[in-house]
mmCIF file of C-alpha atoms in Angstrom:
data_model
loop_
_atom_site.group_PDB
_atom_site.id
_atom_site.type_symbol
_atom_site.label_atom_id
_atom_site.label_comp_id
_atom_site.label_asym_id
_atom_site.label_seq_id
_atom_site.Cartn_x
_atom_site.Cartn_y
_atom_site.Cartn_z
ATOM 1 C CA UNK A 175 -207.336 37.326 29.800
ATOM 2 C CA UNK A 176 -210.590 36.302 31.780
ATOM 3 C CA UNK A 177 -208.745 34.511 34.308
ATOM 4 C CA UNK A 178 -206.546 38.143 34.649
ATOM 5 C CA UNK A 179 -210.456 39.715 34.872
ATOM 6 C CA UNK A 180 -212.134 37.026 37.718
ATOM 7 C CA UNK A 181 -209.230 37.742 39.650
ATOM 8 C CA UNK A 182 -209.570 41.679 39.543
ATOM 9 C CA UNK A 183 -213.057 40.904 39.905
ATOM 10 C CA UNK A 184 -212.002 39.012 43.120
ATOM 11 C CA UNK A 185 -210.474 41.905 44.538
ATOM 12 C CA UNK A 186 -213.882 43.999 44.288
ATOM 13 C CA UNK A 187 -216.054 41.226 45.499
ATOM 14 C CA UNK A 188 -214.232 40.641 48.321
ATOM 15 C CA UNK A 189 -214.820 44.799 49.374
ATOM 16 C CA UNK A 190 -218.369 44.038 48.213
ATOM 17 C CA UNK A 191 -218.764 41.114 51.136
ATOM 18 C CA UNK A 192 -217.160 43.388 53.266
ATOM 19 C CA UNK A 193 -219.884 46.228 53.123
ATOM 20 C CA UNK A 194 -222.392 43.510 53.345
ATOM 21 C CA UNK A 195 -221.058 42.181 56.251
ATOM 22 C CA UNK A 196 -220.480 45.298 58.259
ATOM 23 C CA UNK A 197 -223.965 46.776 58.690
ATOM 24 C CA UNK A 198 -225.101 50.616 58.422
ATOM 25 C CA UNK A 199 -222.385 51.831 61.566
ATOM 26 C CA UNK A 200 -219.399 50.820 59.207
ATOM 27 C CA UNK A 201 -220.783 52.212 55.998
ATOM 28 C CA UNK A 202 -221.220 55.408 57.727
ATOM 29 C CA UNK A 203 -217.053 55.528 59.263
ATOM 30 C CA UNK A 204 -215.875 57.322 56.139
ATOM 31 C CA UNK A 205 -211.728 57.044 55.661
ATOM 32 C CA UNK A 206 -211.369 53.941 57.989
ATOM 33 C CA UNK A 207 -213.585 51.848 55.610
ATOM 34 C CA UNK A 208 -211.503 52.969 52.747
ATOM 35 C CA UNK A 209 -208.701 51.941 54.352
ATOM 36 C CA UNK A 210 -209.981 48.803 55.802
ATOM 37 C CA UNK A 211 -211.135 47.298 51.870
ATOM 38 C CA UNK A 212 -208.123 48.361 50.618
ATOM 39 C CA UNK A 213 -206.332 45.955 52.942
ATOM 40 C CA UNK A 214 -208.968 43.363 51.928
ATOM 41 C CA UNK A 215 -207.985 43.728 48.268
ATOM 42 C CA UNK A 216 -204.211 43.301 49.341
ATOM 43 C CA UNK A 217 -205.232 40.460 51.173
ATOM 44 C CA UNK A 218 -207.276 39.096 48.490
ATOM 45 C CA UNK A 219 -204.933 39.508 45.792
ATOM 46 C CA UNK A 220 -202.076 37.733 48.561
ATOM 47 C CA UNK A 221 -204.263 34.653 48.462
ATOM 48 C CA UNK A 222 -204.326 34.423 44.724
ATOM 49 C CA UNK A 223 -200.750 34.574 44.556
ATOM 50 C CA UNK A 224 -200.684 31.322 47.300
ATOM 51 C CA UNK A 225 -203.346 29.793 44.730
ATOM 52 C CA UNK A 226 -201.096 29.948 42.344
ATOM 53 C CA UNK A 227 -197.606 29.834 43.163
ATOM 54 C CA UNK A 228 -197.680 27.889 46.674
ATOM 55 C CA UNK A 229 -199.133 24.513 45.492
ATOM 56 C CA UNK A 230 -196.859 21.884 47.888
ATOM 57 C CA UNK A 231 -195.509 24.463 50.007
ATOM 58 C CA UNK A 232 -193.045 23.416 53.002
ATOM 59 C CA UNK A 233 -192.924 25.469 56.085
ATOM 60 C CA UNK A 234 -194.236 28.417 53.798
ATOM 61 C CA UNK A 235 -191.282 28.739 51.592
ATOM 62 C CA UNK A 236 -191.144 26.034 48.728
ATOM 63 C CA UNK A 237 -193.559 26.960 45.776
ATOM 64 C CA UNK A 238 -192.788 24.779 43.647
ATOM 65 C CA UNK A 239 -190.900 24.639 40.110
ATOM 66 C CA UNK A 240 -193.727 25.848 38.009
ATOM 67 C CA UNK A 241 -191.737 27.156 34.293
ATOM 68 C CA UNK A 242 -193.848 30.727 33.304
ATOM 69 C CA UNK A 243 -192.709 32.948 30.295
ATOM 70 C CA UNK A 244 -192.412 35.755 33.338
ATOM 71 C CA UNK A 245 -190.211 33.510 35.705
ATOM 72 C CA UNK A 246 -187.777 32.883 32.481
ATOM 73 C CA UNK A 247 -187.950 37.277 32.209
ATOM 74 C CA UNK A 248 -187.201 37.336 36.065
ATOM 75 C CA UNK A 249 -184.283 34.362 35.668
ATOM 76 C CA UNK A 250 -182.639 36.005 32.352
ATOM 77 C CA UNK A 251 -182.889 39.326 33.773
ATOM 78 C CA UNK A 252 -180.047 38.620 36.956
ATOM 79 C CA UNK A 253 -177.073 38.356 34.263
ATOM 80 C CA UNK A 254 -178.614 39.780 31.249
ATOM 81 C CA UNK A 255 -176.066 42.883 30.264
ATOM 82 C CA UNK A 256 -176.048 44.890 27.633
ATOM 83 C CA UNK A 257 -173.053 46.485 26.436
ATOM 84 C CA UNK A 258 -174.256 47.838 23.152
ATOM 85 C CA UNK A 259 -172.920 48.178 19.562
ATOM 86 C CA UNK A 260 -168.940 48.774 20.340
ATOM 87 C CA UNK A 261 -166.956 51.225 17.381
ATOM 88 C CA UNK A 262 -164.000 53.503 17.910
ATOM 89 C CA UNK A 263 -163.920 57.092 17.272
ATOM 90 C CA UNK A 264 -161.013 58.694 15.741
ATOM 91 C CA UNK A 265 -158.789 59.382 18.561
ATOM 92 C CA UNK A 266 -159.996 55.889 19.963
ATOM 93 C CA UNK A 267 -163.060 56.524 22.424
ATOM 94 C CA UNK A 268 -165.108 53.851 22.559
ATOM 95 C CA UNK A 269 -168.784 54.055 21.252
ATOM 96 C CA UNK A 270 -171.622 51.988 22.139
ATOM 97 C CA UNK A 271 -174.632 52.049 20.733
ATOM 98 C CA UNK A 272 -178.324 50.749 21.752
ATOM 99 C CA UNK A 273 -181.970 50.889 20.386
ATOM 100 C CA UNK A 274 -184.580 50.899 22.673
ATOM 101 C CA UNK A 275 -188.203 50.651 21.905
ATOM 102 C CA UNK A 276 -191.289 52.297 24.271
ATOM 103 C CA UNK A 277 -194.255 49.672 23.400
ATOM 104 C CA UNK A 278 -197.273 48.492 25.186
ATOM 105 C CA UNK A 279 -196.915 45.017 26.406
ATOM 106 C CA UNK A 280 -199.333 42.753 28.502
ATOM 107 C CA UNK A 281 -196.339 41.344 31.169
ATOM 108 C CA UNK A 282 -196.135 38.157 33.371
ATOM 109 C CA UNK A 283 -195.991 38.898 36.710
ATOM 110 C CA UNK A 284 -197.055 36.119 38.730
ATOM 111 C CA UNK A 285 -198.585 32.484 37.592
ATOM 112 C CA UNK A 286 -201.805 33.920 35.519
ATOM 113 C CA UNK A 287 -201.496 37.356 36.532
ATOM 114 C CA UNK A 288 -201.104 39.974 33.730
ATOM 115 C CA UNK A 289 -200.092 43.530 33.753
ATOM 116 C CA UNK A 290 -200.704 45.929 31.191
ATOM 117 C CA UNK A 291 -197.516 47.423 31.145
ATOM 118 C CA UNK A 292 -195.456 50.531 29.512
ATOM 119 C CA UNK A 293 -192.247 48.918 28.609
ATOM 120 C CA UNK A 294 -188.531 48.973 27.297
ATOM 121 C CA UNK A 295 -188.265 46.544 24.886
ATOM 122 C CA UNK A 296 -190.597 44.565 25.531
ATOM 123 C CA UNK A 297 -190.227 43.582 29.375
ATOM 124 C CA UNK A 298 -189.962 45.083 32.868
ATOM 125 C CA UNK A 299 -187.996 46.085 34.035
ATOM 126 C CA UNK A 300 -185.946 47.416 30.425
ATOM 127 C CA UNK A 301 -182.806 46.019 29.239
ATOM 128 C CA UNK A 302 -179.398 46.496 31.878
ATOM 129 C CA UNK A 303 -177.503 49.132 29.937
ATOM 130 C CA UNK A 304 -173.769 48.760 30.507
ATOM 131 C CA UNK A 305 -170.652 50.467 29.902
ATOM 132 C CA UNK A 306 -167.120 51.944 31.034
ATOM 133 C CA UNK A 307 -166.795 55.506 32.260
ATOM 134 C CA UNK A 308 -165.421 57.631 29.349
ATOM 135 C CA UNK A 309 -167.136 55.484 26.726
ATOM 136 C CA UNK A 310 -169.850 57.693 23.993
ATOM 137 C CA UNK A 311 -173.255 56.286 24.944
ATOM 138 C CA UNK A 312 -175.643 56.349 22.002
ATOM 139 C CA UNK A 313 -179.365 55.664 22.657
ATOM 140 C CA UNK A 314 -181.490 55.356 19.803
ATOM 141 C CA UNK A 315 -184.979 55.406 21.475
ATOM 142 C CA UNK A 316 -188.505 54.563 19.422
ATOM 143 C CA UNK A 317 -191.359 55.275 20.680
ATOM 144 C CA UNK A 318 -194.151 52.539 19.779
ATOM 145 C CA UNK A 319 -196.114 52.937 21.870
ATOM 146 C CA UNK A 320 -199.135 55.386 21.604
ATOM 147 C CA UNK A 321 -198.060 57.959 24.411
ATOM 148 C CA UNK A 322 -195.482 60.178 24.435
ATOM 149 C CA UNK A 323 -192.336 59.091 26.237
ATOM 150 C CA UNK A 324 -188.452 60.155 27.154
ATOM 151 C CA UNK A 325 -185.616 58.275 28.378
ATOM 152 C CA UNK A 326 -184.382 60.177 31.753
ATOM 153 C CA UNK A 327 -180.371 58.701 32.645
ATOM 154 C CA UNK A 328 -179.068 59.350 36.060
ATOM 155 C CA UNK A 329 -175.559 61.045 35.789
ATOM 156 C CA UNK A 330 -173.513 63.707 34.393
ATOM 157 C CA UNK A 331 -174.801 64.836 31.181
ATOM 158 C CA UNK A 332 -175.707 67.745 28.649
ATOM 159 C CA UNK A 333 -179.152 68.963 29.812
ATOM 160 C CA UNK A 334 -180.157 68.583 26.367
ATOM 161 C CA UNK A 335 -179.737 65.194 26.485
ATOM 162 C CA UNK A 336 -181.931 64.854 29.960
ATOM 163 C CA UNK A 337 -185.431 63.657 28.570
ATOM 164 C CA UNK A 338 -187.158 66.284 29.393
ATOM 165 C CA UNK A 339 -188.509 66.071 26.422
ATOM 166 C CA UNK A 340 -191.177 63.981 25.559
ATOM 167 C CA UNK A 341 -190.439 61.834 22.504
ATOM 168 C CA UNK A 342 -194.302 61.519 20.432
ATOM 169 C CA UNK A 343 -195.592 58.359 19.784
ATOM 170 C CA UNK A 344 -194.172 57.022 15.810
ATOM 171 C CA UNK A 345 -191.200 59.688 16.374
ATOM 172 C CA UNK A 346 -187.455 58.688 17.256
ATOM 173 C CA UNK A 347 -184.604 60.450 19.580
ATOM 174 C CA UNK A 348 -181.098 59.881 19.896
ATOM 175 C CA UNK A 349 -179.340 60.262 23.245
ATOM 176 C CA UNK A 350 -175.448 60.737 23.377
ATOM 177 C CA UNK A 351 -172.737 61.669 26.335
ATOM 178 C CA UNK A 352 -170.123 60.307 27.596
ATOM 179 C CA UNK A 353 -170.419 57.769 30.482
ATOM 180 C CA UNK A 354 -169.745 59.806 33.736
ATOM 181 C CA UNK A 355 -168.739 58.781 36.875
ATOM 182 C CA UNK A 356 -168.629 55.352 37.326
ATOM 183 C CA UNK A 357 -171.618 53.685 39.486
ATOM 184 C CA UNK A 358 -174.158 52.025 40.105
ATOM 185 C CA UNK A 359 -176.813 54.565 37.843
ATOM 186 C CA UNK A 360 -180.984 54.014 36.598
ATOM 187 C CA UNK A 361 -182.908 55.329 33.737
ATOM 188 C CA UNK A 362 -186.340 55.841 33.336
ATOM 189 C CA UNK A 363 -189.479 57.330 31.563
ATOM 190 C CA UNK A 364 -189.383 61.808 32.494
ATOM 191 C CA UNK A 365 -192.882 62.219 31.086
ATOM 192 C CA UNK A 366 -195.586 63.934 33.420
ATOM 193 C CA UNK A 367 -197.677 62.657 34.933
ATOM 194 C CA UNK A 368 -194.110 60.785 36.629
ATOM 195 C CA UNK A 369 -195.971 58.770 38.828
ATOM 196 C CA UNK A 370 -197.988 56.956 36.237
ATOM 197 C CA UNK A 371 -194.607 56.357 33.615
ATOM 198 C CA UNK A 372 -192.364 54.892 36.323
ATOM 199 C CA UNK A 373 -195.518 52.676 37.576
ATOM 200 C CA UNK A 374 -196.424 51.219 34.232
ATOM 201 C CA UNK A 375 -192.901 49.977 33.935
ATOM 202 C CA UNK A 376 -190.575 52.276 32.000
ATOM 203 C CA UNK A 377 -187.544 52.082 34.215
ATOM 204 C CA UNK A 378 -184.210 50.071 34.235
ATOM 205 C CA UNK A 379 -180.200 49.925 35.400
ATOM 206 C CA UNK A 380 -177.800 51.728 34.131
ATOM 207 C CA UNK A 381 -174.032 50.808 35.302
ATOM 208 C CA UNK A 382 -171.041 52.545 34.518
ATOM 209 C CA UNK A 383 -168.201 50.392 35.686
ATOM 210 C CA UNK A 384 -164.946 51.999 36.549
ATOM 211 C CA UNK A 385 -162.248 52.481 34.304
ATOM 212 C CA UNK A 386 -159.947 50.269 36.904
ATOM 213 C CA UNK A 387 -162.100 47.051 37.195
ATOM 214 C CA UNK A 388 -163.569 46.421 40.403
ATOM 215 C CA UNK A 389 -162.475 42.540 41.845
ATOM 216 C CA UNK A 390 -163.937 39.539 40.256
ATOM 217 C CA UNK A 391 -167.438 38.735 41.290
ATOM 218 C CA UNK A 392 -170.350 36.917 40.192
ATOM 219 C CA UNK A 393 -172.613 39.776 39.006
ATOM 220 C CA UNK A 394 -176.479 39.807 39.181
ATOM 221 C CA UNK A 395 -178.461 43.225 38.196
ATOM 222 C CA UNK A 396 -181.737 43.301 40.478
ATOM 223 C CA UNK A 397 -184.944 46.040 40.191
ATOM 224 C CA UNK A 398 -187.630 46.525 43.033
ATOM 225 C CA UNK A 399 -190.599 47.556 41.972
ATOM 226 C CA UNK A 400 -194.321 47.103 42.962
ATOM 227 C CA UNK A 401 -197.438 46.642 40.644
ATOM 228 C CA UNK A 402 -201.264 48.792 41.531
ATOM 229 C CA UNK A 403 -203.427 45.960 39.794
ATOM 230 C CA UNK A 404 -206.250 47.754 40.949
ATOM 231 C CA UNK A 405 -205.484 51.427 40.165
ATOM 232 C CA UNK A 406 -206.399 52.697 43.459
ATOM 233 C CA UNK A 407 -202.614 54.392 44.110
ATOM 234 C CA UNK A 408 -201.661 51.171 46.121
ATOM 235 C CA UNK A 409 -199.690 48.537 45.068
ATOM 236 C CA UNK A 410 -200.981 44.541 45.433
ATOM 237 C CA UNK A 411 -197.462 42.909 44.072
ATOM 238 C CA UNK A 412 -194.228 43.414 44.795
ATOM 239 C CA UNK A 413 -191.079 41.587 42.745
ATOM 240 C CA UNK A 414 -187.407 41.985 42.237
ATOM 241 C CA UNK A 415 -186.809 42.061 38.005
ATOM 242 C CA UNK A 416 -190.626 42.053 37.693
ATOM 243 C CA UNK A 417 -191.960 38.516 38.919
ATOM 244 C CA UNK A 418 -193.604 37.472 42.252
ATOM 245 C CA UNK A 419 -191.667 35.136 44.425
ATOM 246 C CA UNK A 420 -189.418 34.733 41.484
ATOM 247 C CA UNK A 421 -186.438 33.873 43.097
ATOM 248 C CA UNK A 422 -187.704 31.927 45.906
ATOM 249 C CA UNK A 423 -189.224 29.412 43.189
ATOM 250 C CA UNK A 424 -186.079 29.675 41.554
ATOM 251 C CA UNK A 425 -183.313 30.304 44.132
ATOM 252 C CA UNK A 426 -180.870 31.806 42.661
ATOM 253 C CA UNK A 427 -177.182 29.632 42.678
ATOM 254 C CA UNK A 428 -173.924 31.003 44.123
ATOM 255 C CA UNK A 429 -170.311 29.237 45.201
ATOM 256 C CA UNK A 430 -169.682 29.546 48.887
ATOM 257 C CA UNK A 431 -166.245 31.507 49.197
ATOM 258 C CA UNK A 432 -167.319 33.501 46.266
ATOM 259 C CA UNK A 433 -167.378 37.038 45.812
ATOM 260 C CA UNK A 434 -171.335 38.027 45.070
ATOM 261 C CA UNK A 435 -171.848 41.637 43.533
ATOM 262 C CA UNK A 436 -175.503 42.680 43.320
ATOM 263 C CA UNK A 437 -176.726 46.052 41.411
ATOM 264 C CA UNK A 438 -179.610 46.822 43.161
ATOM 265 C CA UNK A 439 -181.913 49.848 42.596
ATOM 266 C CA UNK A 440 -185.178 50.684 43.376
ATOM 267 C CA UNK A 441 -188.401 52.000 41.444
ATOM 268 C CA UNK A 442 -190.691 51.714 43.128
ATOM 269 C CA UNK A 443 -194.186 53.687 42.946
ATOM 270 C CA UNK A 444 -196.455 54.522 45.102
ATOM 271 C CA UNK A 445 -194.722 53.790 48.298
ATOM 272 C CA UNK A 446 -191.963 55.747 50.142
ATOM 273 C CA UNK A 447 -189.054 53.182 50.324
ATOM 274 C CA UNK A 448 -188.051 50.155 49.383
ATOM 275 C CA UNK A 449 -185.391 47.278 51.185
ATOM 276 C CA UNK A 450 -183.340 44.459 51.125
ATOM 277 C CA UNK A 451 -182.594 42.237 54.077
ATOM 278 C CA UNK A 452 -180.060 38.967 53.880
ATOM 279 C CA UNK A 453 -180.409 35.860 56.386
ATOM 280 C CA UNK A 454 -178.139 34.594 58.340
ATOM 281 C CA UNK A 455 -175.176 36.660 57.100
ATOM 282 C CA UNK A 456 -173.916 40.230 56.195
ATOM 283 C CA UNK A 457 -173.005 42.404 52.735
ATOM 284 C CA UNK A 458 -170.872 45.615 52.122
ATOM 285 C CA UNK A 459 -172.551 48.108 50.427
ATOM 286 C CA UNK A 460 -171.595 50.902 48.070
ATOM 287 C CA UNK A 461 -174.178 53.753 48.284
ATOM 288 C CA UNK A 462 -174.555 54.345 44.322
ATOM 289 C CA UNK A 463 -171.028 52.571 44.468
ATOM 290 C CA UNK A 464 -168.834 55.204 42.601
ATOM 291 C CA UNK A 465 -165.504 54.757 44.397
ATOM 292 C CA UNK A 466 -164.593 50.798 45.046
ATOM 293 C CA UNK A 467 -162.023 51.809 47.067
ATOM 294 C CA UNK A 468 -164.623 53.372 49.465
ATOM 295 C CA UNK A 469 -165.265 52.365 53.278
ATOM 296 C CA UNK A 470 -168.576 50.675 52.451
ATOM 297 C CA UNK A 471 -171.716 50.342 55.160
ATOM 298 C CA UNK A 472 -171.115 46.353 56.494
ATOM 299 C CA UNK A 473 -174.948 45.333 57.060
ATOM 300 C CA UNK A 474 -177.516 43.039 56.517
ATOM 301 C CA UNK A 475 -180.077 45.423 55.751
ATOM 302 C CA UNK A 476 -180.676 48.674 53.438
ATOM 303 C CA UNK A 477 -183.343 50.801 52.578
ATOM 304 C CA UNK A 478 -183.224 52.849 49.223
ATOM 305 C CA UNK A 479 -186.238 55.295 48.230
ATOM 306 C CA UNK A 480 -187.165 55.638 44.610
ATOM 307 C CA UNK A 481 -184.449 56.246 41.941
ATOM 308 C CA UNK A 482 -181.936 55.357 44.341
ATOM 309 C CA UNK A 483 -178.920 52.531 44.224
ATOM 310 C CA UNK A 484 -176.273 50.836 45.480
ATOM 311 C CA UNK A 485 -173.543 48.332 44.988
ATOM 312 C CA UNK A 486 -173.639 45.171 47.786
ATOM 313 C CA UNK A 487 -170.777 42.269 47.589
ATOM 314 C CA UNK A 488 -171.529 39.666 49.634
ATOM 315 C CA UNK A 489 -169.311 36.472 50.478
ATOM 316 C CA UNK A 490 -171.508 33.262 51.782
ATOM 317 C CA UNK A 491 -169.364 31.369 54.021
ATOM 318 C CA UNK A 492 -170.647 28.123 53.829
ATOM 319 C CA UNK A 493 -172.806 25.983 52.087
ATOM 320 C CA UNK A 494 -176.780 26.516 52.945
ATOM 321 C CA UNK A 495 -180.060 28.388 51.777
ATOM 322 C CA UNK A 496 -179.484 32.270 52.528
ATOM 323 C CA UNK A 497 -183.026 33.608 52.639
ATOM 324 C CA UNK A 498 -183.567 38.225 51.143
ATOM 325 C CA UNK A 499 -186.614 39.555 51.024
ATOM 326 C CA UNK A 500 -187.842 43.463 51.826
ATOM 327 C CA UNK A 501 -187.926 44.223 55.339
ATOM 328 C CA UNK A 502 -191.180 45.212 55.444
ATOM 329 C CA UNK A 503 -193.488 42.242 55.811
ATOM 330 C CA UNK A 504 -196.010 43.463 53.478
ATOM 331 C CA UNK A 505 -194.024 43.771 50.430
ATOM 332 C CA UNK A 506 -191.781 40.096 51.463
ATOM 333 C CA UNK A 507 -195.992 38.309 51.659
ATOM 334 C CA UNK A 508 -196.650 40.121 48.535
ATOM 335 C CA UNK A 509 -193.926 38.877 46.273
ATOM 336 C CA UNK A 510 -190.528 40.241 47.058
ATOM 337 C CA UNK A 511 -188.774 37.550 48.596
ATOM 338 C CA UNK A 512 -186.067 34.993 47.782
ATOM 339 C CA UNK A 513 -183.437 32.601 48.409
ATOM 340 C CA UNK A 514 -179.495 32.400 47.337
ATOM 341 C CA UNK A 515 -178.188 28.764 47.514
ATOM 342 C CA UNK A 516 -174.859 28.330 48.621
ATOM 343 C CA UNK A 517 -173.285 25.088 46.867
#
């Protein structure tokens, strides 16, 4: 924890310098200051992650193979899927039923960096809920934790099972509909104030598959999200599933030839969009990917803004290292990029 504190204590001793350094003219330029030591904290908190994570770098892009507790998170949560507790009902629906937990958990998200998170179950983002269109989802959800929270699903639902609602700390709520329409869907904390909920963590993916299977594909589930160490409304860190750089210490293996289907959504706080740009090749994608037989957008690039998803299935060609990372060079510096290795 007091390595987590020096480095936060970095951040405001590198705005301290700053004011030193820039004489009575700057101190007196109101706004532009503001803005110009709140780039200095990016920066500063930038270089820690390079500390850290870029020991024996080549050309910029090889960090290393350093094993953290958060890059196992990031690894296990690409093809972690839950499909619940599966019973039949009468007339044979299918039920499936899940328990997730609200707590407050100190997270991983770079090499020595901790985040005092609001989770699902423990990590963030939460656990990939999964399940077929016209299957009886059953949430239990425990709040832990010692605010009050709600679990908010995207789709077609009662309105009394919305989470509008905020579930009090040490109480319990059960969430059930039926699975409607198949897609690419999120979930996430609906408790005001929104923007501090969704921040601290309590968001994940929620995927209704269609009742028809869509082609085979090597599935990954992927969240981009950002992470205001210094609680100034800004974000310092950006991952995919919660880790800096994850995936570019750890590329992430494919086949060449092979169909590649990515669930990607975005939650993002604090900033107005979110992307995802591929190297040297091109994807389809679904926009929340309800319909497989759709026309899909044929691209290398998307942006999505907060709460929003989409399907992409890409096919490498050939063998090689396929860099993604956000297409806006701030967010790729600060943690969101990777690599997909074609074998």
């Amino acid at each position: 924890m007091s390595k987590n504190v020096s480095r936060r204590n970095m951040l405001k001793w590198g705005a301290a310098s700053t004011f030193a350094l820039a004489g009575s003219a700057l101190l007196n330029s109101g706004g532009w200051f503001k803005k110009s030591a709140q780039a200095m904290d990016k920066h500063e908190v930038h270089n820690a992650l390079k500390q850290d994570l870029h020991a024996g770098m080549k050309h910029g892009y090889d960090p290393g193979t350093l094993e953290t507790e958060g890059l196992k998170l990031a690894r296990e949560a690409l093809t972690k899927f839950d499909y619940g507790k599966v019973s039949k009902t009468a007339d044979g629906k299918t039920i499936r039923e899940y328990e997730i937990r609200a707590r407050e958990n100190e997270v991983e998200i770079a090499n020595g960096i901790k985040f005092p998170g609001w989770t699902y179950n423990g990590t963030i983002p939460g656990p990939t809920v999964r399940c077929t269109e016209g299957d009886i989802v059953r949430v239990k959800f425990i709040n832990q934790s010692s605010h009050p929270h709600s679990i908010h699903f995207h789709g077609i639902h009662p309105t009394n099972m919305d989470g509008l609602e905020a579930i009090l700390p040490g109480d319990s709520f059960t969430y059930e509909f039926e699975a409607k329409p198949a897609g690419m869907q999120v979930y996430h904390c609906h408790v005001a104030p929104l923007a501090r909920h969704i921040h601290k963590g309590l968001y994940g993916n929620f995927i209704i598959d269609p009742v028809k299977p869509r082609l085979p594909a090597k599935e990954f589930s992927m969240v981009m999200n950002g992470y205001d160490l210094d609680l100034d409304g800004e974000n310092e860190v950006y991952t995919v599933n919660g880790y800096a750089f994850a995936y570019l210490q750890e590329p992430i293996k494919v086949k060449a030839g092979e169909r590649i289907r990515i669930y990607l959504s975005n939650l993002t706080e604090f900033d107005l969009i979110n992307s995802f740009h591929l190297h040297a090749n091109y994807f389809n994608y679904y926009a929340t990917g309800a319909d497989p037989e759709a026309r899909p957008q044929f691209t290398d690039t998307i942006m999505q803004c907060q709460g929003e998803r989409g399907i992409m299935e890409i096919i490498f060609p050939e063998p090689g290292r396929y860099m993604f990372h956000a297409h806006q060079s701030e967010f790729a510096e600060l943690g969101w990029m990777g690599f997909f290795v074609a074998e």
